[in-house]
Amino acid sequence: MQGGSSGIGYGLKYQARCISDVKADTDHTSFLTGTLSLKEENEVHLLRLSSGGSELVCEGLFSHPNEIWDLASCPFDQRIFSTVFSTGESFGAAIWQIPEPYGQSNSSTLDCVASLDAHVGKINCVLWCPSGKSDKLISMDEQNLVLWSLDSSKKSAEVVSKESAGMRHSLSGGAWNPHDVNSVAATSESSIQFWDLRTMKNVNSIERAHVRNVDYNTKREHILVTADDESGIHIWDLRKAKAPVQELPGHTHWTWAVRCNPEYEELILSVGTDSAVNLWFASASSEKQASERSAEASRQRVNPLLNSYTDYEDSVYGLAWSSREPWFFASLSYDGRVLN
Amino acid sequence: MATEAAPMDEKAKRMRDLLSSFYTPDPSISTPTSSISTSFDNINGPSFDADQYMDLMIKKSNLDVLLQRHVQMAAEIKNLDTDLQMLVYENYNKFISATDTIKRMKSNIFGMEGNMDQLLHKIMSVQSRSDGVNTSLFEKREHIEKLHRTRNLLRKVQQFIYDLPARLQKCIKSEAYGDAVRFYTGAMPILKVYGDTSFKDCRRASEEAIETIIKNLQTKLFSDSESIQARAEAAVLLKQLDVPVDSLKDKLLEKLEQSLDGLQINPDEASKLAEHNVSSKDEESNNQGPAKIHEDAVRGFSEAMRAYREIFPDSEERLFKLARALTTTHFENMELYIRKRVSAADFLGIFREYSAFPPADVLLLSNSLRIIWEDVVLMDEVLPEAALSDLSAEAAQVTLKQFVARTFSHLQQDISDTLLKFDINQKEVVDGEVLKVVLEASGKAEFRQLLDENTGIFVKMNDLLIGWIQKGFQDFFSEKIHAGLILVLAQLSVVIEQKVIPRIAEEITASFSGGNSQAFIPGELCRVFHAASEKLLQHYIDTRTQKISNVLRKRFKTPNWVKHKEPREVHMYVDMLLQQLEEVGKEVKQILPQGTFRKHKRSDSNGSNTTTSSRSTTLHSDKMARSNSQRARSQLFETHLAKLFKQKVEIFTKVEFTQESVVTTTVKLCLKSLQEYVRLQTFNRSGFQQIQLDIQFLKAPLKETVEDEAAIDFLLDEVIVAASERCLDVTPLEPPILDKLIQAKLAKSKEHNNNNNKTTVSS
């Protein structure tokens, strides 16, 4: 969606929760999205923004055996992605490869590269290492954090290390620090935990209840954005984790997901169950803010909310910025509509 | 020329001609006529031709003549030669002597410059010397003149001093002390210096006279009967006479301080009196009595002060100190008094009585403030430099702050006391009432009373007060004592916004017709309070929904929904949900005003309620069953279609300050949360049926409480839809079973209520 112009829509057949930007595809602005349907056959859609930027075209449609709860595209190979899926009773996670020449057949099957089958409980998410070439993966279930090493040629994934977060913290999601390959933030029931992957230890935490989503600012180190049920969006400086640097009012109901723009550090996008997508302007620099606070604050108070897109009729769960063209983003609502 | 030259000596004439020809280079010009007229034989003519002459001579004359002529000519030539020689010599001599003179002059000129300089110097020095002589002589002359004048003056002085005693006596007789003092002080230095000499007698006499004058003046100064002006004059005169005034000053100051002490006792008494009579109705009159006394005293004090200031204009600082001391003691008294008042109320400890106090308190406070302000104004007139108004403004601010702080702390204490002493219901009521009373007291009464004073100081103070009260709210706010309290505060700020501020504005415009009330901007304050109230309300709803959301979270996270058992009864969480909502409803009902329209009347009688609700339940369950069975058969696609045709219900609307709006918003948010939780789970048939049952049960009570039925219906349906979407095997319960289970639940809850009633009755 560009500026205030109305978005480009795309309808999925079924309900869906997750959308992901295909980072490795440098030629097109593409997104992957997976459906969430209990009874029907689920699909993974590869969407591409047409060259004019006026249309969202389905480039590939692949059947997926189970309902998809989370989906992440591999940062170095555009054909590889991971899903977290559920069969109703149990959860699984796998890495898939889109078969070569994709887009020809309408509903082809995906090649399973590897199955991440070290989990027992409810798997929440799979994270790819953000540094690009590294083939490390992290998968999270409610109690455990597992680091995988993927060998795509051999079609296998090995558990490098595994650590239990303990029964009391049920992890719900996380984000890999783009500035430090060894640091991962995970959200749990009562706090945000920071894990060091070398030692697989919890090194730090921010006490904050019911955090739904977390994202690092890719442009600015130490800045973390969280979304939670009650009080909207918080911007944290990891060096001063006692209190948030800034608070944004968020949504009228839960704020489900939040993402920082990969290029413009001040832009934050959030989606919520009030069927709205909000674009925020937050000058989140903590150092500058100390001096500019008075001037800045007055301006921010005037309008931190740049735009609110309320084209949806149902709760919005999925959100992704395009990494190729940072002024595009895709959001996905529960009833299966994708907007760009 | 020839005619002229004839009488002249020929020789001389020739000489002259020669010389003239010598000196005139062009003789043709000077003698043109002569050259023509003269004949060729004129040897002296310019046109003389020697050959012609010779021919002529030879032809004319004989030898003798020729010889004679020759001799004659030779002699003439000789003469001419000598003449010429003579002339040349003479000229030469002259020339030489001229060159000599020039040479001498040249040599002389060389030394001339130095000599000239010397000359100049000399002339200069001569001039300066003459000037110096002049000035030195002038000084002396001046001196002489001065001396002469002094002598004249001295003569006069002598006359004056000799006359002095007599004059002083005359003055004493006529009581013209001022003149006497003037004369005396005029003569003083002379008397002091030359007193031992010839003026001895004079001095003694005049001193005696002056002593009597001093005595007279002192008596005049201390006699109260004399007018202030006379006293002041006396004091001034005394001071001029070098009489030690300090002791006098001290005496006067002591007097002043004594009167001041009297003043200070007065307010004490006044407050004591007022305190004693605070419960009785006639406190006003009591209060005014001492106030009048006090006012008189203050007036006296300021009069004295004025006099004193006139008498001793140079000792203002002490006066300032005194005045300041007076005001500070005033305010100290006030503080003490406030403390006493508040603590007294503390000891009484009963809210009703306390709640009756604040107005009286405020009345007293503002009364005493007014008195003090008047005092200050009075004193300010006298001592404009003392900056008393600033001081008192400060002090008043402090006192008021203290007062507000105390009221607030007291309020807080009260609330915590009530929390301890009463059970929830009563607490709510008392909370509300106490707060409202205090609010009215501290808000309206205080502001109005203060504004009645019609003094600029209070405008300043208003802002402070408001700011302070806001801060007090924020303190409350951060403590998060109780969700209900937040609501109360929200309402409080609304009241302030809607009622108090316009009132203040009115008062201000009434009191300042000049329109100098820029310090007070009602619009801005309204905005602040409005924002605060909205925030507070939002916060209240947030805290409430959070609580409920937690209940829901626990409900949905714990069981394994995929292996859920057959539903047997409505789940407990529904009860909890309803209980929470009921609590919200209660709080809201007590504090917030009713909305303009209400669809349902809430009746407390249980019987009629159940019948209507059961009827509506069956009605809705019919509808539900139909739609559900339809949904069970239909595919997801169809639900989408159905949704398309359904009007999109606005779920998230703006919250208003009405009971219904708040409750509705809370319910809506809760249901939305419920829907989201449902969407995160996967259900089996029994799980879905359980949800269906719970929602069905919720429907009736929710609709009763909430104004926006359509939205609630929509949201409840959404929950069911979400559950069916997340269900592996959608088979809804049959309506009769649903109804039966719900009836069972209702009966059970009724029984429970009855039991409760019974236990309360029995206890």
XYZ file of C-alpha atoms in Angstrom, chain B residues 316-755:
440
model
C 11.992 51.011 57.088
C 13.745 47.735 57.241
C 12.713 47.147 60.763
C 9.193 47.937 59.780
C 9.364 45.507 56.947
C 10.547 42.910 59.321
C 7.731 43.624 61.618
C 5.150 43.500 58.888
C 6.572 40.326 57.534
C 6.623 38.820 60.948
C 3.013 39.760 61.303
C 1.989 38.127 58.045
C 4.061 35.046 58.648
C 2.589 34.656 62.063
C -0.777 35.033 60.467
C -0.074 32.246 58.112
C 1.505 30.133 60.747
C -1.655 30.528 62.696
C -3.572 29.493 59.654
C -1.485 26.431 59.146
C -1.759 25.499 62.737
C -5.398 26.056 62.490
C -5.776 23.950 59.405
C -3.819 21.211 60.999
C -6.028 21.388 63.986
C -9.112 21.361 61.898
C -8.054 18.409 59.865
C -6.809 16.443 62.792
C -9.958 17.234 64.673
C -11.907 15.840 61.793
C -9.541 12.921 61.854
C -10.366 12.126 65.401
C -13.997 12.321 64.759
C -13.361 9.814 62.043
C -16.926 9.547 60.882
C -17.327 10.377 57.303
C -20.709 11.878 57.484
C -19.585 14.424 59.945
C -16.394 14.932 58.160
C -18.134 15.411 54.936
C -20.088 18.165 56.606
C -16.911 19.837 57.662
C -15.105 20.765 54.552
C -17.443 23.550 53.574
C -17.128 25.072 57.011
C -13.434 24.508 56.837
C -13.159 26.181 53.563
C -15.335 28.989 54.729
C -13.074 29.630 57.650
C -10.024 29.324 55.545
C -11.214 31.755 52.987
C -12.449 34.098 55.693
C -9.117 34.226 57.360
C -7.487 34.514 53.991
C -9.616 37.467 53.206
C -8.810 39.088 56.511
C -5.163 38.589 55.955
C -5.401 39.880 52.485
C -7.100 43.012 53.685
C -4.436 43.457 56.293
C -1.830 43.026 53.707
C -3.455 45.543 51.453
C -3.566 48.000 54.293
C 0.036 47.466 55.106
C 0.953 47.478 51.516
C -0.372 50.956 51.229
C 1.924 51.986 53.981
C 4.924 50.069 52.876
C 4.820 49.564 49.172
C 8.415 48.456 49.024
C 7.994 45.687 51.520
C 6.590 43.384 48.848
C 4.166 42.107 51.369
C 1.694 41.070 48.769
C 4.192 38.754 47.217
C 5.064 37.334 50.539
C 1.493 36.772 51.500
C 0.681 35.364 48.087
C 3.422 32.861 48.555
C 2.364 32.043 52.026
C -1.230 31.746 50.949
C -0.228 29.405 48.194
C 1.653 27.285 50.630
C -1.251 27.235 52.991
C -3.732 26.390 50.334
C -1.519 23.693 48.985
C -1.249 22.315 52.422
C -4.931 22.502 52.827
C -5.606 20.686 49.603
C -2.938 18.158 50.399
C -4.479 17.533 53.743
C -7.900 17.198 52.321
C -6.594 14.758 49.815
C -4.640 12.701 52.260
C -7.610 12.741 54.485
C -9.771 11.662 51.646
C -7.447 8.842 50.907
C -7.411 7.787 54.488
C -11.129 7.874 54.583
C -11.344 5.723 51.571
C -8.943 3.171 52.904
C -10.833 3.219 56.183
C -14.033 2.584 54.394
C -12.417 -0.173 52.457
C -11.552 -1.821 55.698
C -14.760 -1.208 57.502
C -17.478 -1.802 54.994
C -18.220 -4.531 52.599
C -18.155 -3.903 48.933
C -21.591 -2.537 48.359
C -21.530 -0.014 51.104
C -18.046 0.936 50.291
C -19.030 1.870 46.833
C -21.839 4.006 48.060
C -19.785 5.737 50.700
C -16.923 6.180 48.324
C -19.084 7.903 45.904
C -20.780 10.061 48.445
C -17.684 11.102 50.289
C -15.986 11.885 47.081
C -18.884 13.805 45.801
C -19.227 15.824 48.934
C -15.552 16.516 49.088
C -15.543 17.263 45.461
C -18.284 19.739 45.841
C -16.707 21.188 48.903
C -13.203 21.403 47.600
C -14.269 22.210 44.125
C -17.157 24.542 44.181
C -17.068 25.969 47.630
C -13.379 26.506 47.603
C -13.167 28.053 44.230
C -16.176 30.208 44.739
C -15.172 31.326 48.164
C -11.750 32.142 47.023
C -12.998 33.993 44.054
C -15.337 36.055 46.136
C -12.305 37.745 47.481
C -11.940 39.664 44.280
C -8.208 39.883 44.548
C -5.632 39.191 41.948
C -3.761 36.828 44.130
C -6.440 34.211 43.817
C -6.358 34.104 40.096
C -2.810 32.999 40.324
C -3.733 30.615 43.017
C -6.515 29.067 41.011
C -4.152 27.730 38.460
C -2.010 26.400 41.177
C -4.921 24.800 42.875
C -6.148 23.201 39.742
C -2.719 21.958 38.882
C -2.367 20.625 42.317
C -5.661 18.883 42.309
C -4.737 17.327 39.035
C -1.516 16.139 40.521
C -3.496 14.697 43.320
C -5.555 12.802 40.811
C -2.489 11.533 39.143
C -1.161 10.326 42.433
C -4.352 8.452 42.905
C -4.202 7.237 39.416
C -0.737 5.783 39.733
C -1.634 4.000 42.899
C -4.441 2.127 41.183
C -6.172 1.497 44.417
C -9.394 0.445 42.944
C -10.911 0.394 39.524
C -13.996 2.088 40.896
C -11.937 4.947 42.130
C -10.658 5.573 38.667
C -14.176 5.820 37.516
C -14.990 8.237 40.301
C -12.073 10.369 39.308
C -13.140 10.325 35.718
C -16.510 11.554 36.763
C -14.900 14.105 39.020
C -12.942 15.591 36.211
C -16.040 15.687 34.104
C -17.832 17.555 36.836
C -14.961 19.957 37.138
C -14.924 20.417 33.440
C -18.619 20.962 33.095
C -19.574 22.766 36.228
C -16.694 24.134 38.176
C -14.769 25.748 35.402
C -17.640 27.704 33.897
C -18.459 28.748 37.400
C -14.978 29.968 38.022
C -15.008 31.740 34.737
C -18.265 33.359 35.673
C -16.937 34.439 38.993
C -13.877 35.831 37.436
C -15.703 37.772 34.819
C -18.050 39.001 37.503
C -15.251 40.190 39.675
C -13.005 41.539 36.978
C -15.180 43.534 34.728
C -12.037 45.073 33.362
C -11.267 41.773 31.768
C -7.825 41.147 33.152
C -8.460 37.461 33.566
C -6.058 36.247 30.991
C -4.338 34.150 33.573
C -7.354 31.935 33.649
C -8.280 30.244 30.390
C -11.363 28.133 30.913
C -11.190 26.582 27.488
C -7.718 25.280 28.032
C -8.589 23.936 31.442
C -11.726 22.341 30.088
C -9.683 20.646 27.464
C -7.207 19.382 30.010
C -9.899 18.041 32.226
C -11.770 16.561 29.345
C -8.693 14.739 28.135
C -7.985 13.577 31.645
C -11.496 12.288 32.105
C -11.455 10.439 28.833
C -8.152 8.884 29.688
C -9.410 7.887 33.065
C -12.499 6.335 31.639
C -10.516 4.462 29.059
C -8.227 3.283 31.752
C -11.129 2.108 33.787
C -12.497 0.095 30.912
C -9.065 -1.265 30.187
C -8.520 -2.459 33.710
C -11.929 -4.025 33.772
C -11.570 -5.802 30.483
C -8.126 -6.961 31.434
C -9.517 -8.645 34.463
C -12.162 -10.415 32.441
C -9.698 -11.202 29.726
C -7.554 -12.963 32.275
C -10.494 -15.087 33.317
C -11.118 -15.975 29.691
C -7.489 -16.725 29.019
C -7.357 -19.202 31.842
C -10.530 -20.777 30.638
C -9.286 -21.278 27.107
C -5.688 -22.135 27.729
C -6.094 -24.865 30.306
C -8.316 -27.646 28.976
C -7.588 -29.730 25.944
C -10.453 -28.680 23.750
C -9.915 -31.449 21.291
C -10.708 -34.010 23.971
C -13.522 -32.144 25.578
C -16.323 -34.068 27.188
C -20.014 -33.675 26.622
C -21.315 -30.429 28.069
C -23.329 -31.015 31.187
C -23.818 -27.532 32.446
C -22.880 -23.973 31.815
C -19.255 -23.492 32.610
C -18.084 -21.637 35.677
C -16.298 -18.929 33.750
C -19.600 -17.621 32.539
C -20.542 -16.988 36.125
C -17.300 -15.231 36.712
C -17.741 -13.182 33.616
C -21.213 -12.160 34.653
C -20.053 -11.417 38.133
C -17.351 -9.128 36.839
C -19.768 -7.409 34.561
C -22.210 -7.006 37.389
C -19.494 -5.384 39.433
C -18.754 -2.996 36.622
C -22.414 -2.269 36.287
C -22.711 -1.500 39.961
C -19.776 0.823 40.010
C -20.890 2.555 36.925
C -24.409 2.906 38.150
C -23.325 4.617 41.307
C -21.002 7.027 39.739
C -21.886 7.849 36.222
C -25.103 9.516 35.094
C -27.669 7.599 33.145
C -27.751 7.870 29.436
C -30.515 9.736 27.716
C -32.192 6.653 26.421
C -32.506 3.174 27.805
C -34.091 0.241 26.206
C -34.444 -1.974 29.193
C -35.523 -1.052 32.596
C -33.651 -2.893 35.182
C -36.029 -4.355 37.679
C -34.768 -5.773 40.884
C -37.633 -8.190 41.248
C -36.365 -11.583 40.306
C -39.620 -13.216 39.338
C -40.698 -11.124 36.415
C -37.175 -10.985 35.206
C -36.827 -14.702 34.859
C -40.002 -15.067 32.919
C -39.076 -12.448 30.375
C -35.587 -13.688 30.094
C -36.645 -17.264 29.658
C -39.083 -16.214 27.013
C -36.515 -14.270 25.179
C -34.102 -17.111 25.614
C -36.394 -19.582 23.975
C -37.066 -17.120 21.265
C -33.432 -16.521 20.604
C -32.509 -20.124 20.935
C -35.019 -20.925 18.259
C -33.392 -18.440 16.021
C -30.000 -19.618 17.008
C -30.878 -23.238 16.423
C -32.071 -22.446 13.000
C -29.078 -20.446 12.081
C -26.785 -22.967 13.686
C -28.226 -25.949 11.954
C -28.008 -23.981 8.814
C -24.402 -23.261 9.511
C -23.718 -26.821 10.394
C -24.831 -27.807 6.985
C -23.400 -24.893 5.169
C -19.860 -24.544 4.057
C -17.507 -21.810 5.061
C -18.165 -20.163 1.764
C -21.742 -19.673 2.693
C -20.907 -18.041 5.960
C -18.847 -15.610 3.998
C -21.803 -14.961 1.794
C -24.025 -14.507 4.785
C -21.546 -12.068 6.219
C -21.564 -10.069 3.076
C -25.267 -9.503 3.410
C -25.162 -8.822 7.063
C -24.710 -5.242 7.984
C -21.313 -4.658 9.429
C -21.816 -3.813 13.033
C -19.647 -1.107 14.445
C -18.044 -2.771 17.400
C -15.664 -0.160 18.575
C -17.459 3.061 19.226
C -16.537 6.053 21.243
C -17.113 5.763 24.949
C -19.441 8.269 26.510
C -19.954 9.251 30.073
C -23.042 7.206 30.612
C -23.621 3.995 32.483
C -24.775 2.204 29.399
C -21.976 3.276 27.191
C -19.322 2.148 29.615
C -20.942 -1.186 30.293
C -21.564 -1.781 26.623
C -18.016 -1.028 25.710
C -16.747 -3.356 28.379
C -19.015 -6.145 27.236
C -18.085 -5.624 23.628
C -14.402 -5.758 24.327
C -14.862 -8.884 26.406
C -16.798 -10.624 23.699
C -14.264 -9.665 21.117
C -11.556 -11.149 23.304
C -13.652 -14.243 23.715
C -13.921 -14.559 19.974
C -10.192 -14.206 19.529
C -9.509 -16.840 22.154
C -11.919 -19.183 20.482
C -10.202 -18.659 17.173
C -6.916 -19.762 18.633
C -8.258 -23.139 19.679
C -9.403 -26.256 17.905
C -12.510 -27.930 19.222
C -14.144 -31.278 18.974
C -17.863 -31.645 18.893
C -18.322 -31.461 22.634
C -16.073 -28.466 22.925
C -18.117 -26.612 20.381
C -21.295 -27.599 22.149
C -19.889 -26.326 25.390
C -19.127 -22.980 23.796
C -22.546 -22.896 22.268
C -24.149 -23.538 25.592
C -22.080 -20.912 27.359
C -22.801 -18.288 24.778
C -26.458 -19.126 24.809
C -26.532 -18.670 28.512
C -24.645 -15.404 28.296
C -27.039 -13.946 25.833
C -29.910 -13.137 28.131
C -28.093 -11.370 30.967
C -25.834 -9.506 28.586
C -28.700 -8.139 26.633
C -30.288 -6.971 29.789
C -27.346 -4.859 30.732
C -26.326 -3.545 27.415
C -27.884 -0.856 25.269
C -26.589 -1.937 21.879
C -28.325 -5.248 21.388
C -27.424 -5.598 17.760
C -23.738 -5.375 18.402
C -23.914 -7.895 21.209
C -25.920 -10.279 19.079
C -23.422 -9.904 16.348
C -20.495 -10.525 18.615
C -22.073 -13.550 20.253
C -22.828 -14.963 16.832
C -19.269 -14.262 15.857
C -18.067 -16.342 18.778
C -20.226 -19.234 17.704
C -19.088 -18.859 14.123
C -15.479 -18.751 15.194
C -15.990 -21.860 17.277
C -17.694 -23.655 14.430
C -14.901 -22.693 12.127
C -12.375 -24.080 14.523
C -14.378 -27.192 15.190
C -13.562 -30.535 13.689
C -17.103 -31.802 13.848
C -19.825 -29.219 14.033
C -23.006 -30.627 15.451
C -24.806 -28.054 17.521
C -26.862 -29.049 20.506
C -30.538 -29.421 19.966
C -32.482 -26.374 21.210
C -34.480 -28.348 23.805
C -31.287 -29.649 25.360
C -29.818 -26.182 25.375
C -32.904 -24.761 26.979
C -32.969 -27.479 29.552
C -29.383 -26.962 30.538
C -29.859 -23.236 30.767
C -32.944 -23.599 32.883
C -31.031 -25.939 35.144
C -28.293 -23.349 35.476
C -30.762 -20.587 36.191
C -32.493 -22.660 38.804
C -29.186 -23.429 40.369
C -28.110 -19.839 40.499
C -31.471 -18.872 41.910
C -31.143 -21.491 44.548
C -27.683 -20.226 45.255
C -29.016 -16.734 45.648
C -31.740 -17.944 47.929
C -29.201 -19.753 49.982
